[in-house]
């Protein structure tokens, strides 16, 4: 099995069908062509399955995961030979007494293990070392004890199937299959309701969501192209008036006040859902306008500002007060908020502090950190790039900075410098493609060494060529400098985009527990911090993450804060996700049809404009694409 396509149920079914051992193998984390953010989900999946096998008395050694590069055929043959010998020593699985019924029971348990694992068994660090340590600890075993005792999921539900892979993949639990099914039937208002019910930012996510649902689509995991779920969402949100959906509200208001610190996607989502529950909410933010990284970090050609403004305005009601230009640790403090009568506080300040490059000359004129560079344009309309521009980094911030610089007047060329290969860049692949189409130069296997200056101003970047060596702690192959390959890249502007981190100085001063990664420590299921009544979520907890994950954190925080203020237990039994309703399949399914091609502004035109790059598809195209869906939800009703 390939790690990029793995699913817990595949492994269990292999054993149930008579396999004596299963090996999961694939590219090194970061080199996978199907999972661009690395294969750490596969690592967690194997750990989960080993725990399941151990609970029914089977040796965990019957299951192994190995990272194997595409060119390491000899090594893979050696691994297979060694594993076969190991399995032979363990003996035939079919000879074990009663193993069949036990595996059948485990098969029925799998969907619920995955459901709880998403909430509870996800460690904050995405490294092999951290995941191995987590599953060797007590918490993972405690969760399994609760699962098997029926405390986390109602016992009778264990025999029932759960939702489609696309729904399970979405942090918000969006029934993607449902709105796709409505599109196929031409029922666009119903499709909008299916999108909006779980997600207060439908138009935003239709443009910038990382669409994990597509990577888990069964068309994709069986070797084809996934349904273009995000593009179909864009078709609906651009076509239908948001007024067709009215969120439910309580009959009477609640007496408590809640403070939210941070007006990004997590904070605004929390405020919206708390308002819907009847609470009065005050949202504080250090910036001039609400939106957080949606406004500060994402360029207008990906997320037009009128779209963002409309979506935020729709969330602000009579229960929500915005106080902009207010910074935690300066105008307000954690203690002060509680002293001012707020019954609960939610921290959602994001990760707004750029990581330094830590090389000589970083303070030279003409050197900018990515968040400052992006904020100057997105908030104040100032263009900082000129002449020959270099961008250091391989994430989405680096790509956004490069594409923005390419559009600014007086720029001759833009070069991205990344120390590993393109396959290991964490940025979205289609965004990298778009940057190259627009004329951005991508220099890989190149590391910065020193910033050259002339009279205190940037003049160039000294770099060294790399080759890939052994994997480091992240599982990716370490870049090793090549002696004698040093050279200087002449530059007039340098943008450093090597990552961001949360600003937690005030949190530490307040005596609140933080992690060794420099984020706020929380209970992963409830988002409760070490201080009673104080909750945190979004990038301030996870570090830089996706928009949809931040929205999901805000939604979860609202639920937990409501429980806290209502005197209920913060931890509640988990519920299996299932299709909420039945949608009659549309006639004329497009079996074997090719995935749609998304229309874009031509690359030559994009270089001089900040107009939205991606166009909405036509109704005919949307319906044809929607009819490619396999309707996995129908399996969940058998």
Coordinates of C-alpha atoms in Angstrom, one line a residue, residues 22 56 121 197 225 252 291 309 440 485 490 506 540 577 606 632:
X22 CA 0.8 -6.0 5.9
X56 CA -7.5 -8.5 20.0
X121 CA -5.1 11.4 19.0
X197 CA -24.7 25.3 7.7
X225 CA -8.8 12.4 -10.4
X252 CA -33.8 34.4 24.8
X291 CA -9.9 39.2 9.0
X309 CA -15.7 42.1 3.5
X440 CA 8.7 33.6 -11.0
X485 CA 29.4 25.8 -4.8
X490 CA 22.5 40.0 -6.9
X506 CA 1.4 38.1 27.5
X540 CA -2.0 30.4 18.3
X577 CA -20.7 11.5 11.5
X606 CA -1.9 38.3 -14.4
X632 CA -20.3 7.3 -1.3

